[in-house]
Amino acid sequence: MLAGLLLAALAPPARADALDEVRARGALRYGSDMEGGGPYAFPDPDSPRSVAGFEVEIMDRLARELGAGVRAEFAQGQWDKLLWVLDSGRYDVVVNGYEWSPIRAEDYLATRPYYIYQLQLMGPKGTPARAWGDLKRPKPDGSPWTVAVLTASAADDFAHDENAGTTRVVRFDGATDAMMAVQNGQYDFTLQDGPAATYYGDEFPGLEAVGPPVSRGYYVVYARKSDPALRDALDAGIGRLAASGELRRILEKYGIWNDLQVGLATAFQGPIDAPPVRQADRGWKLVRHYGDRLRDAALVTLGLSFGAMPLAMAIGLAVALGRMYGPGPLRPALGAYVELIRGTPLMLQLYVLFFLLKLDPWVAGIAGLAINYSAYEAEIYRAGLQAVPRGQMEAALALGMSRSQALRRVIVPQAVRIVIPPVSNDFIALFKDTSVCSVVTLIELTKEYSILANSTRAVVEFATATAAIYLAMSLPLSWFARWSERRLGAEGAKGGLA
Amino acid sequence: MIEVEGLVKRFGAVEVLRGVDLSVGRGEVACLIGPSGSGKSTFLRCLNGLERFQGGRVAIGDAVLDAGQSPREHAKAARRACRRMGMVFQGFNLFVHQTVLQNVIEAPVHVLGMGRDEAVERARGLLDRVGMLHRLDARPRELSGGQQQRVAIARALAMGPEVMLFDEPTSALDPKMTAEVLGVMTDLARDGQTMIVVTHAMGFARKVATIVHVFGEGLIVESGPPDRIFDAPAHDATRSLLSEVQAA
């Protein structure tokens, strides 16, 4: 988010059209995301260090159209941020299943399409629904159909706009994640761009295409507003590839040619022009307009944090006590737990809970955060328990307490006081780590920011508002941490000589 | 009332106690003296099970600690022993998260299951006895060392122990605070409290002890009434210990 703010704040410097640069450099750099997968751009199975995909081949051909000796260079970026990085000048164009849209066309120059896509509904084999239209009636039990989509994709917009109150859109960070969740039975359908549905159909044998494709859109190449010559050259290049049949050959190779594609050569004589319609609101008005959505997302963030942290603290304490005072065989097992959880990314843990154990998103999110942080809390508690002088335990035992009583009445209460500052520090960290929960479809603050900033292009305004909300939520925690540190620092410092 | 037979304690290869026999009768005030490292503190900690030992046996009534016990049996026996004995540490070890009053009622309420009101009443009586009734709500860190040690004595007495164990109770205190604490201990002894006191305070031992045991290199080298031990020491170790103390 900060990156977005910075990138947007640093307006690209005035300079000559990028076409000259590309020719001088001998390389056309294009931004794309391998995570989006096949058949667009993905790690080449025959040579895993390079990239394959129909867009990769199109760009290889297009680069040559720009001049002799010009090569295409793949530049990896995060899919929903590709245009922001284009602004920063790290590459010359964006090509990655980016559909033509009026909002994007306002801020960027688009070529004519290199592919005409439709959206394909996919459902579990034998699903009673036979077409998109069937989703306009609620489920037999009256609840809405759930439709998994790739966040901020055309399918996302379409499912959202077509929603007649009988569907609920669930957003994923990856196209295949959405397919997997439907195959798992976690959601009813997924709406996918045609190429992805075709390409991955075989890998998800539990899914089938439901009804004819719906909607229609155009994949285009986006260039910066300041580079009309580059755009025009690429546009003309696509025209030549379409006319010569080269484009068809590439699309057929990936199994995504269909009758619709005939229009690529016949229906377009140049770039698609931006329509005169402008968005009603820009800038801060948008933030006010979407204020409710930001507020709801902030509540999700709060819910995840306050749901997960108490659990993390409880599990962490139990693990620390088990490691220090538990029976022999338990100790190495708990040590292994801490190392395993601490040593693997939170995102993978969430994947396991959500896709393998098929937990509800909220359960997976809270459990994932709680488990992940429990490992860190366990280590903090261990340090806290060790910091309690040995004499305290001896005094408790000498008074006739059992070991567990001594822990409960004497040792743990003191350890808790010692660990409050580091634990509240972790709470603040967890607060921001909740953003990872977007992989299990929870739209918390960071994800909502990303969605809004992308769809409205009011990047700076939403980034500022989002940062302000985070700060407003975490500052009280910081104050609490500092206050407790002061108070307990004074109390703990010289309690007894031991 | 306490019978110790052949107590052997090793830390790794080092034999700290080499077969100590001792018996303490009701109302006795036994002072254990000896040079540092002679094993007297370790001996005391074996009596209530804070330390395990490798040979011998300790019996206080029905609480019997035996070198052959499993860790679980030892823990159970130690707990029984602790119910009969109060212990006062060199470092006080008051519970730092509790007030003076909470420290004193903690074990009666949570170990003996005594009602809170009764425990508070008893605690007030004991704190009055050690001269700390005016600091009921103070935290340990707000007290001087002498005050903390007096509260620690009240805390141990609150369990109604048959025997009080003192592990160098004044070694961490300056002379004025030492006098406060020894005053309280002298009162206790006059009231007939059975006590085992590990100490370097020879004046106290001479005045209050009913019997003095001299430790040297893991054994009791000499035992007897204080007058005889201090005026006519029979053993070389005792003589050199007393001359060191006098020189100091």
XYZ file of C-alpha atoms in Angstrom:
746
model
C 0.000 0.000 0.000
C 2.828 2.352 0.915
C 4.481 1.389 -2.325
C 1.332 2.400 -4.148
C 1.328 5.707 -2.365
C 4.943 6.355 -3.252
C 4.571 5.270 -6.838
C 1.529 7.415 -7.321
C 3.139 10.375 -5.624
C 6.200 10.256 -7.860
C 4.734 11.323 -11.145
C 6.670 9.878 -14.067
C 9.133 12.444 -15.341
C 8.471 14.038 -18.702
C 10.469 12.277 -21.380
C 10.431 11.077 -24.926
C 8.098 8.316 -26.066
C 9.129 4.923 -24.761
C 9.158 3.540 -28.304
C 12.509 5.218 -28.962
C 13.859 3.849 -25.721
C 12.660 0.349 -26.518
C 14.358 0.429 -29.884
C 17.574 1.864 -28.475
C 17.580 -0.707 -25.683
C 16.698 -3.531 -28.012
C 14.211 -4.828 -25.444
C 10.485 -4.403 -24.833
C 9.796 -4.938 -21.155
C 6.314 -6.100 -20.269
C 4.785 -6.497 -16.844
C 2.973 -9.738 -16.080
C 2.358 -12.118 -13.161
C 3.346 -15.755 -13.413
C 1.119 -16.456 -10.421
C -1.888 -15.880 -12.670
C -0.806 -19.093 -14.339
C -1.714 -20.748 -17.593
C -2.277 -20.204 -20.355
C -1.278 -16.532 -20.020
C 2.226 -16.600 -18.575
C 3.569 -19.368 -16.357
C 6.840 -21.091 -15.522
C 7.813 -23.146 -18.568
C 7.452 -26.836 -17.662
C 10.302 -27.723 -20.045
C 12.604 -25.075 -18.657
C 11.325 -23.954 -15.256
C 13.537 -20.887 -15.115
C 11.843 -19.307 -18.118
C 8.297 -18.305 -18.909
C 5.791 -19.838 -21.290
C 2.255 -18.822 -22.263
C 0.307 -17.456 -25.193
C 0.943 -13.884 -24.085
C 4.653 -14.615 -23.859
C 4.649 -15.846 -27.449
C 2.560 -12.920 -28.646
C 4.957 -10.484 -26.983
C 7.972 -12.261 -28.502
C 6.415 -11.752 -31.920
C 5.249 -8.201 -31.201
C 8.697 -7.129 -30.064
C 10.069 -8.094 -33.448
C 7.365 -5.967 -35.065
C 8.872 -2.936 -33.314
C 12.197 -3.244 -35.063
C 14.922 -5.660 -35.980
C 16.711 -7.031 -32.944
C 14.106 -5.941 -30.397
C 13.419 -8.717 -27.889
C 10.595 -9.041 -25.395
C 11.549 -9.143 -21.711
C 9.216 -10.580 -19.078
C 9.006 -8.553 -15.829
C 7.303 -10.175 -12.837
C 4.823 -8.105 -10.840
C 1.824 -8.654 -8.615
C -1.188 -8.947 -10.865
C -3.484 -6.371 -9.316
C -0.615 -3.862 -9.014
C 0.779 -4.177 -12.535
C -0.531 -0.799 -13.705
C 0.920 1.021 -10.694
C 4.311 -0.411 -11.446
C 3.837 0.616 -15.078
C 3.489 4.186 -13.749
C 6.829 3.844 -12.021
C 8.536 3.042 -15.325
C 9.966 -0.372 -14.402
C 8.546 -1.762 -17.638
C 7.034 -0.355 -20.799
C 3.642 -2.068 -21.058
C 1.300 -4.361 -19.143
C 0.058 -7.606 -20.725
C -1.595 -10.190 -18.525
C -5.228 -10.885 -19.285
C -5.913 -7.212 -18.597
C -9.295 -6.526 -20.096
C -10.228 -3.270 -21.703
C -12.295 -1.131 -19.319
C -13.438 2.493 -19.522
C -11.849 3.353 -16.187
C -8.451 1.975 -17.205
C -8.757 3.552 -20.627
C -9.073 6.920 -18.942
C -5.610 6.678 -17.428
C -3.765 4.425 -19.862
C -3.510 3.864 -23.596
C -4.878 0.552 -24.831
C -4.162 -1.316 -28.064
C -6.700 -3.229 -30.100
C -7.408 -6.626 -28.482
C -5.159 -9.650 -28.892
C -7.875 -11.911 -27.498
C -11.641 -11.769 -27.140
C -12.587 -13.563 -23.954
C -15.821 -14.682 -22.410
C -16.531 -15.727 -18.862
C -17.184 -19.375 -18.133
C -19.169 -20.553 -15.148
C -17.736 -23.732 -13.609
C -19.353 -25.900 -10.990
C -18.925 -29.299 -9.413
C -19.764 -32.170 -11.776
C -23.495 -32.834 -11.793
C -24.475 -29.457 -10.387
C -28.220 -28.856 -10.935
C -27.659 -25.357 -12.317
C -27.270 -25.469 -16.102
C -26.508 -21.838 -16.913
C -25.587 -18.497 -15.354
C -29.268 -17.550 -15.523
C -30.138 -20.333 -13.082
C -28.260 -18.416 -10.413
C -30.858 -15.661 -10.539
C -33.124 -17.860 -8.468
C -31.955 -18.563 -4.923
C -30.845 -22.014 -3.855
C -33.574 -24.481 -2.882
C -32.848 -23.723 0.777
C -33.231 -19.992 0.111
C -29.585 -19.074 0.696
C -27.560 -17.257 -1.989
C -25.259 -19.105 -4.406
C -21.606 -18.545 -3.695
C -19.462 -17.604 -6.695
C -15.680 -17.688 -6.373
C -13.787 -15.190 -8.538
C -10.326 -13.739 -9.001
C -10.212 -10.428 -7.139
C -10.614 -7.340 -9.330
C -10.971 -9.433 -12.487
C -13.674 -8.987 -15.106
C -15.450 -11.956 -13.549
C -15.440 -10.140 -10.226
C -17.120 -7.086 -11.772
C -19.561 -9.158 -13.814
C -20.636 -11.348 -10.891
C -20.976 -8.284 -8.737
C -22.999 -6.299 -11.306
C -25.212 -9.238 -12.278
C -25.952 -10.028 -8.680
C -29.709 -10.128 -8.228
C -29.459 -10.714 -4.502
C -29.236 -14.436 -5.104
C -25.465 -14.719 -5.347
C -22.613 -13.923 -3.019
C -19.218 -13.139 -4.562
C -16.178 -14.672 -2.832
C -12.855 -13.174 -3.889
C -9.597 -15.113 -4.283
C -6.055 -14.006 -4.982
C -5.527 -16.680 -7.628
C -7.689 -18.181 -10.396
C -6.785 -21.750 -9.446
C -7.429 -21.090 -5.745
C -11.023 -20.307 -6.659
C -11.319 -23.501 -8.720
C -9.815 -25.586 -5.934
C -12.236 -24.180 -3.361
C -15.203 -25.073 -5.593
C -13.861 -28.543 -6.302
C -13.428 -28.929 -2.512
C -17.113 -28.161 -2.122
C -16.445 -24.978 -0.137
C -18.332 -22.795 -2.636
C -20.954 -23.435 -5.330
C -19.403 -22.021 -8.511
C -16.469 -20.192 -9.933
C -16.644 -17.700 -12.753
C -13.464 -17.716 -14.814
C -12.007 -16.074 -17.864
C -12.461 -18.522 -20.752
C -8.750 -19.226 -21.335
C -8.148 -20.120 -17.689
C -11.246 -22.340 -17.620
C -10.099 -24.127 -20.782
C -6.495 -24.470 -19.716
C -7.123 -25.722 -16.180
C -10.252 -27.758 -16.944
C -8.231 -30.991 -17.016
C -6.516 -30.296 -13.712
C -9.786 -30.047 -11.832
C -11.619 -33.217 -12.800
C -14.276 -32.463 -10.193
C -15.387 -29.368 -12.107
C -17.379 -28.941 -15.299
C -18.294 -25.982 -17.453
C -21.824 -24.872 -16.717
C -23.803 -23.461 -19.641
C -22.544 -21.281 -22.468
C -19.976 -18.580 -21.768
C -21.307 -15.214 -20.681
C -20.260 -11.587 -21.115
C -17.516 -10.605 -23.509
C -14.400 -8.533 -23.187
C -11.070 -7.763 -24.775
C -7.561 -8.454 -23.542
C -5.456 -5.479 -24.549
C -1.930 -4.200 -24.029
C -1.752 -1.117 -21.817
C 0.882 1.580 -22.207
C 1.422 4.847 -20.354
C -0.454 7.928 -21.550
C 2.886 9.496 -22.392
C 3.788 6.794 -24.909
C 1.292 7.056 -27.796
C 3.898 6.072 -30.394
C 4.680 2.829 -28.551
C 0.984 2.073 -28.233
C 0.400 2.768 -31.923
C 3.311 0.574 -32.968
C 2.092 -2.321 -30.799
C -1.462 -1.825 -32.014
C -0.361 -2.010 -35.613
C 1.737 -5.041 -34.785
C -1.259 -6.879 -33.321
C -3.180 -5.970 -36.487
C -0.474 -7.550 -38.640
C -0.246 -10.700 -36.472
C -4.011 -11.083 -36.644
C -4.127 -10.568 -40.406
C -1.240 -12.908 -41.130
C -2.712 -15.798 -39.100
C 0.258 -15.755 -36.748
C -1.991 -14.804 -33.847
C -4.347 -17.680 -34.656
C -1.441 -20.125 -34.724
C -0.374 -19.076 -31.230
C -3.902 -19.203 -29.811
C -4.511 -22.623 -31.362
C -1.310 -23.907 -29.842
C -2.768 -23.162 -26.412
C -6.194 -24.532 -27.288
C -7.991 -21.233 -26.845
C -8.835 -20.359 -30.429
C -12.576 -20.217 -31.111
C -14.913 -18.657 -33.644
C -15.148 -15.482 -31.627
C -11.471 -14.802 -32.361
C -12.184 -14.282 -36.049
C -13.243 -10.799 -35.044
C -9.641 -10.008 -33.992
C -8.652 -9.615 -37.629
C -11.898 -8.132 -38.930
C -13.624 -6.024 -36.274
C -10.769 -3.756 -35.199
C -8.975 -1.177 -37.302
C -7.127 0.459 -34.430
C -7.106 0.978 -30.683
C -10.341 0.975 -28.753
C -11.106 4.582 -27.943
C -11.892 5.762 -24.470
C -15.565 6.579 -24.166
C -16.672 10.061 -23.209
C -18.286 8.832 -20.010
C -16.322 9.840 -16.975
C -16.615 8.593 -13.487
C -18.909 10.802 -11.442
C -16.501 11.023 -8.514
C -12.790 11.329 -8.196
C -10.383 11.720 -5.314
C -11.584 12.291 -1.775
C -15.230 12.171 -2.773
C -14.644 8.514 -3.590
C -13.244 7.839 -0.142
C -16.419 9.279 1.354
C -18.509 7.351 -1.127
C -16.873 4.047 -0.237
C -16.457 4.906 3.455
C -18.852 2.196 4.555
C -16.855 -0.456 2.760
C -13.643 0.708 4.428
C -15.390 0.682 7.791
C -16.717 -2.849 7.267
C -13.254 -4.019 6.215
C -11.748 -2.384 9.313
C -14.242 -4.333 11.412
C -13.069 -7.548 9.744
C -9.492 -6.618 10.653
C -10.519 -5.948 14.239
C -12.529 -9.167 14.406
C -9.602 -11.237 13.167
C -7.152 -9.564 15.533
C -9.253 -9.742 18.658
C -10.394 -13.252 17.763
C -6.897 -14.563 17.171
C -4.692 -12.849 19.754
C -6.322 -14.160 22.968
C -6.191 -17.652 21.475
C -2.566 -17.177 20.468
C -1.711 -16.060 23.997
C -3.529 -19.011 25.589
C -1.956 -21.585 23.263
C 1.438 -19.907 23.615
C 1.281 -20.061 27.404
C 0.237 -23.709 27.351
C 3.081 -24.553 24.967
C 5.646 -22.656 27.042
C 4.521 -24.323 30.274
C 4.553 -27.718 28.575
C 8.052 -27.141 27.274
C 9.402 -26.073 30.653
C 7.436 -28.132 33.152
C 5.628 -30.810 31.148
C 6.408 -34.527 31.112
C 9.590 -35.581 29.310
C 8.318 -36.700 25.893
C 6.063 -33.647 25.543
C 8.945 -31.187 25.655
C 10.677 -32.014 22.345
C 7.264 -32.368 20.678
C 6.299 -28.839 21.705
C 9.733 -27.589 20.702
C 9.141 -29.064 17.263
C 5.715 -27.402 17.131
C 7.264 -24.004 17.792
C 9.963 -24.485 15.166
C 7.535 -25.823 12.555
C 5.026 -23.025 12.982
C 7.632 -20.296 13.293
C 9.600 -21.605 10.363
C 6.778 -21.707 7.810
C 4.881 -18.770 6.321
C 1.520 -17.779 7.692
C 0.099 -17.846 4.180
C 0.897 -21.534 3.707
C -0.636 -22.322 7.087
C -3.799 -20.557 6.005
C -3.799 -22.536 2.752
C -3.650 -25.781 4.699
C -6.492 -24.797 7.012
C -8.658 -23.496 4.207
C -8.003 -25.775 1.245
C -7.014 -29.030 2.944
C -9.044 -28.942 6.135
C -11.778 -26.974 4.346
C -12.537 -24.761 7.288
C -14.869 -21.796 7.077
C -12.933 -18.626 6.096
C -13.382 -16.972 9.483
C -12.440 -20.128 11.358
C -9.433 -20.667 9.094
C -8.366 -17.014 9.404
C -8.618 -16.819 13.180
C -7.175 -20.302 13.717
C -4.320 -19.617 11.289
C -3.355 -16.346 12.933
C -3.753 -17.847 16.410
C -1.589 -20.868 15.613
C 1.046 -18.826 13.834
C 1.319 -16.287 16.641
C 1.105 -18.945 19.359
C 4.606 -20.061 18.399
C 5.965 -16.567 18.931
C 3.973 -16.078 22.134
C 5.263 -19.418 23.424
C 8.832 -18.186 23.086
C 7.974 -14.900 24.775
C 6.296 -16.728 27.639
C 9.250 -19.087 27.938
C 11.527 -16.085 28.381
C 9.026 -14.616 30.847
C 8.822 -17.808 32.879
C 12.584 -18.102 32.942
C 12.839 -14.522 34.139
C 10.896 -15.351 37.305
C 13.595 -16.013 39.953
C 13.963 -19.636 41.053
C 13.379 -18.612 44.649
C 9.741 -17.850 43.873
C 9.082 -21.469 42.942
C 11.045 -22.698 45.974
C 9.120 -20.447 48.326
C 5.825 -21.702 46.882
C 6.849 -25.353 47.206
C 8.144 -24.765 50.731
C 4.684 -23.456 51.626
C 3.231 -26.803 50.609
C 1.955 -25.896 47.168
C 2.012 -28.494 44.420
C 4.052 -27.687 41.356
C 0.986 -26.882 39.279
C -0.427 -24.738 42.047
C 2.861 -22.871 42.306
C 2.801 -22.266 38.557
C -0.778 -21.078 38.606
C -0.644 -18.909 41.708
C 2.924 -17.610 41.682
C 4.977 -18.174 38.547
C 2.509 -17.516 35.715
C 1.051 -14.310 37.214
C 4.575 -12.901 37.436
C 5.546 -14.112 33.968
C 2.428 -12.523 32.489
C 3.449 -9.173 33.940
C 6.884 -9.550 32.430
C 5.606 -10.407 28.951
C 2.870 -7.790 28.589
C 5.082 -5.305 26.691
C 6.424 -7.802 24.109
C 3.005 -9.419 23.743
C 1.271 -6.118 23.075
C 3.991 -5.420 20.550
C 3.098 -8.700 18.837
C -0.554 -7.762 18.948
C 0.209 -4.704 16.846
C 2.137 -6.881 14.398
C -0.690 -9.411 14.191
C -3.069 -6.583 13.567
C -1.347 -5.852 10.296
C -0.683 -9.507 9.473
C -4.434 -10.012 9.231
C -4.052 -8.767 5.666
C -2.743 -12.217 4.713
C -6.255 -13.525 5.374
C -7.287 -12.281 1.950
C -6.025 -15.667 0.695
C -8.963 -17.263 2.489
C -11.344 -14.739 0.857
C -11.761 -12.453 3.868
C -11.878 -8.850 2.712
C -10.044 -7.038 5.458
C -8.733 -3.510 5.330
C -5.691 -4.002 3.118
C -7.616 -6.097 0.619
C -10.484 -3.618 0.502
C -8.000 -0.837 -0.041
C -6.457 -2.782 -2.889
C -9.851 -3.440 -4.471
C -11.032 0.146 -4.166
C -7.772 1.694 -5.264
C -7.721 -0.566 -8.307
C -11.278 -0.106 -9.366
C -11.401 3.653 -8.836
C -7.731 4.566 -9.364
C -7.892 6.966 -6.403
C -4.735 5.354 -5.106
C -3.318 8.178 -3.015
C -6.610 9.020 -1.357
C -7.458 5.445 -0.428
C -3.906 4.725 0.692
C -3.980 7.753 2.983
C -7.385 6.865 4.374
C -6.392 3.240 4.930
C -3.155 4.178 6.642
C -5.083 6.563 8.876
C -7.522 3.815 9.847
C -4.718 1.382 10.667
C -3.005 4.010 12.747
C -6.213 4.890 14.574
C -6.643 1.234 15.463
C -3.064 0.441 16.438
C -2.172 3.618 18.349
C -4.332 2.718 21.362
C -2.515 -0.617 21.461
C 0.830 1.172 21.388
C -0.253 3.408 24.220
C -1.392 0.419 26.212
C 1.948 -1.291 25.581
C 3.931 1.720 26.731
C 1.718 2.293 29.733
C 1.980 -1.300 30.856
C 5.723 -1.237 30.345
C 6.069 1.809 32.576
C 3.784 0.462 35.234
C 5.167 -3.048 35.326
C 8.733 -1.904 34.878
C 8.373 -0.028 38.148
C 6.706 -2.951 39.855
C 8.955 -5.737 38.734
C 12.359 -4.081 38.954
C 13.423 -4.811 42.523
C 10.876 -7.163 43.953
C 12.924 -9.114 46.434
C 16.603 -9.734 46.375
C 16.497 -13.123 44.703
C 10.595 -35.132 65.883
C 12.998 -34.952 62.963
C 15.231 -37.902 62.324
C 17.939 -37.760 59.690
C 19.996 -40.851 58.954
C 23.049 -41.119 56.737
C 22.178 -38.257 54.425
C 24.380 -38.265 51.304
C 24.087 -35.534 48.666
C 26.175 -35.319 45.526
C 26.287 -32.616 42.869
C 27.774 -34.589 40.001
C 31.028 -36.006 41.319
C 31.193 -33.654 44.288
C 29.957 -35.137 47.541
C 28.467 -32.242 49.498
C 26.974 -34.286 52.338
C 28.785 -37.450 53.318
C 26.375 -39.290 55.576
C 24.899 -36.831 58.042
C 22.917 -38.043 61.060
C 20.857 -35.601 63.069
C 17.867 -35.621 65.329
C 15.913 -32.602 66.479
C 13.436 -32.789 69.353
C 10.305 -30.758 70.006
C 11.026 -27.229 71.215
C 14.685 -27.518 70.297
C 16.506 -24.651 68.642
C 19.258 -26.260 66.593
C 21.830 -23.913 65.073
C 23.937 -25.238 62.219
C 27.227 -23.411 61.854
C 30.222 -24.052 59.706
C 32.368 -22.516 56.995
C 30.846 -21.664 53.633
C 30.586 -24.731 51.442
C 30.432 -27.127 54.345
C 27.014 -28.336 53.245
C 24.766 -26.870 55.931
C 22.414 -24.973 53.569
C 22.156 -27.984 51.272
C 21.387 -30.105 54.317
C 18.525 -27.788 55.261
C 17.104 -27.879 51.729
C 17.123 -31.679 51.802
C 14.935 -31.679 54.917
C 11.862 -30.277 53.143
C 12.624 -31.866 49.792
C 13.786 -28.820 47.830
C 16.858 -30.910 47.059
C 16.865 -34.605 46.341
C 19.619 -36.713 47.897
C 21.430 -39.868 46.916
C 21.633 -41.702 50.190
C 19.906 -41.873 53.568
C 16.517 -40.846 54.845
C 14.688 -37.957 56.488
C 11.599 -38.493 58.636
C 9.295 -35.867 60.101
C 6.334 -37.676 61.571
C 4.653 -39.537 58.727
C 6.533 -37.606 56.056
C 9.468 -39.732 55.017
C 11.947 -38.717 52.343
C 14.083 -41.561 51.140
C 16.908 -41.619 48.622
C 15.303 -44.601 46.903
C 12.053 -42.822 46.065
C 10.970 -42.181 42.477
C 10.665 -38.500 41.507
C 6.891 -38.745 41.879
C 7.080 -40.361 45.325
C 9.675 -37.837 46.377
C 7.494 -34.928 45.267
C 4.561 -36.298 47.262
C 6.663 -36.886 50.351
C 8.262 -33.451 49.992
C 4.839 -31.872 49.922
C 3.898 -33.658 53.124
C 7.158 -32.545 54.700
C 6.551 -28.953 53.619
C 3.174 -28.982 55.359
C 4.993 -29.623 58.638
C 7.883 -27.228 58.098
C 8.099 -23.531 57.340
C 11.144 -22.180 55.554
C 12.761 -18.764 55.578
C 15.253 -18.028 52.817
C 18.344 -15.886 52.646
C 16.777 -13.950 49.750
C 13.311 -13.633 51.404
C 11.510 -14.832 48.226
C 8.321 -12.961 48.946
C 5.855 -13.207 46.054
C 6.613 -9.943 44.303
C 3.217 -9.631 42.632
C 1.348 -9.706 45.912
C 0.978 -7.377 48.871
C 2.252 -8.214 52.340
C -1.165 -9.461 53.430
C -1.665 -11.503 50.246
C 1.727 -13.138 50.760
C 0.775 -14.259 54.230
C -2.720 -15.571 53.437
C -1.765 -17.207 50.105
C -0.844 -20.650 51.426
C -3.428 -20.898 54.242
C -6.204 -20.124 51.749
C -4.956 -22.078 48.742
C -3.117 -24.967 50.415
C -4.986 -25.462 53.672
C -8.328 -24.305 52.272
C -8.807 -21.893 55.165
C -11.570 -19.291 54.845
C -10.351 -15.889 53.763
C -11.580 -14.048 56.846
C -9.955 -16.513 59.189
C -6.722 -16.372 57.188
C -6.688 -12.573 57.275
C -7.301 -12.515 61.008
C -4.473 -14.960 61.577
C -2.206 -13.036 59.206
C -2.835 -9.802 61.095
C -1.890 -11.510 64.357
C 1.340 -12.868 62.863
C 2.248 -9.600 61.158
C 1.672 -7.837 64.464
C 3.998 -10.312 66.107
C 6.802 -9.522 63.611
C 6.059 -5.790 63.764
C 4.748 -5.460 60.205
C 1.047 -4.865 60.788
C 1.388 -1.269 59.567
C 2.482 -2.357 56.065
C -0.344 -4.759 55.160
C -0.864 -3.338 51.682
C 2.757 -2.683 50.763
C 4.400 -4.579 47.912
C 7.665 -6.384 48.674
C 9.682 -3.898 46.611
C 8.512 -1.093 48.871
C 10.008 -2.752 51.956
C 13.540 -2.885 53.345
C 15.286 -6.249 53.431
C 14.691 -6.609 57.171
C 11.007 -5.852 56.728
C 10.740 -8.344 53.878
C 12.374 -11.029 55.974
C 10.009 -10.414 58.856
C 7.040 -10.745 56.488
C 8.596 -13.955 55.143
C 8.736 -15.306 58.706
C 5.072 -14.420 59.230
C 4.226 -16.104 55.909
C 5.943 -19.330 56.976
C 4.336 -19.232 60.437
C 0.892 -18.801 58.900
C 0.933 -22.465 57.932
C 1.313 -23.433 61.604
C 4.509 -25.401 61.018
C 5.847 -27.813 63.597
C 9.390 -26.815 62.634
C 10.801 -23.620 61.203
C 13.822 -23.854 58.919
C 15.967 -20.730 58.573
C 18.519 -20.670 55.764
C 20.982 -17.894 56.620
C 18.111 -15.498 57.216
C 20.284 -12.461 57.962
C 23.167 -12.910 55.530
C 21.714 -10.404 53.070
C 21.001 -7.768 55.720
C 22.920 -4.915 57.303
C 23.521 -4.977 61.097
C 20.441 -2.944 62.005
C 18.101 -5.069 59.922
C 19.882 -8.193 61.149
C 19.026 -7.184 64.703
C 15.335 -6.740 63.765
C 15.133 -10.202 62.300
C 17.119 -11.923 65.033
C 14.855 -10.221 67.564
C 11.821 -11.822 65.967
C 13.564 -15.200 65.855
C 14.557 -14.947 69.507
C 10.928 -14.293 70.446
C 9.877 -17.317 68.449
C 12.407 -19.500 70.216
C 11.239 -18.261 73.625
C 7.706 -19.274 72.676
C 8.895 -22.822 72.222
C 8.973 -22.967 68.422
C 11.096 -25.816 67.139
C 13.716 -24.276 64.849
C 16.650 -25.336 62.720
C 18.773 -22.315 61.898
C 21.665 -22.189 59.463
C 23.519 -19.063 60.481
C 26.758 -17.157 60.731
C 25.354 -15.041 63.581
C 27.349 -16.575 66.427
C 25.933 -14.229 69.028
C 22.440 -15.414 68.207
C 23.506 -19.064 68.254
C 25.167 -18.658 71.600
C 22.216 -16.858 73.166
C 19.276 -18.746 71.666
C 20.371 -22.209 70.536
C 19.646 -25.244 72.651
C 22.161 -27.188 70.605
C 24.804 -26.208 68.065
C 25.935 -28.513 65.261
C 29.210 -27.712 63.532
C 29.475 -28.674 59.879
C 32.779 -29.377 58.191
C 33.321 -30.857 54.771
C 29.949 -32.544 54.491
C 29.747 -33.953 58.002
C 28.697 -32.784 61.455
C 32.068 -32.700 63.184
C 30.849 -31.635 66.574
C 27.574 -31.084 68.442
C 26.790 -29.697 71.856
C 25.248 -26.951 73.933
C 26.373 -23.490 72.797
C 28.468 -22.733 75.872
C 30.572 -25.818 75.381
C 30.939 -25.350 71.624
C 31.922 -21.706 71.852
C 34.001 -21.869 75.038
C 35.610 -25.252 74.691
C 35.538 -26.360 71.070
C 36.766 -29.936 70.748
C 37.369 -30.067 67.025
C 39.967 -28.266 64.948
C 37.371 -27.185 62.402
C 35.311 -25.533 65.132
C 38.335 -23.726 66.504
C 39.383 -22.355 63.168
C 35.792 -21.323 62.386
C 35.492 -19.432 65.680
C 38.837 -17.733 65.285
C 37.827 -16.564 61.809
C 34.579 -15.153 63.146
C 36.377 -13.378 65.950
C 38.909 -11.925 63.566
C 36.156 -10.636 61.295
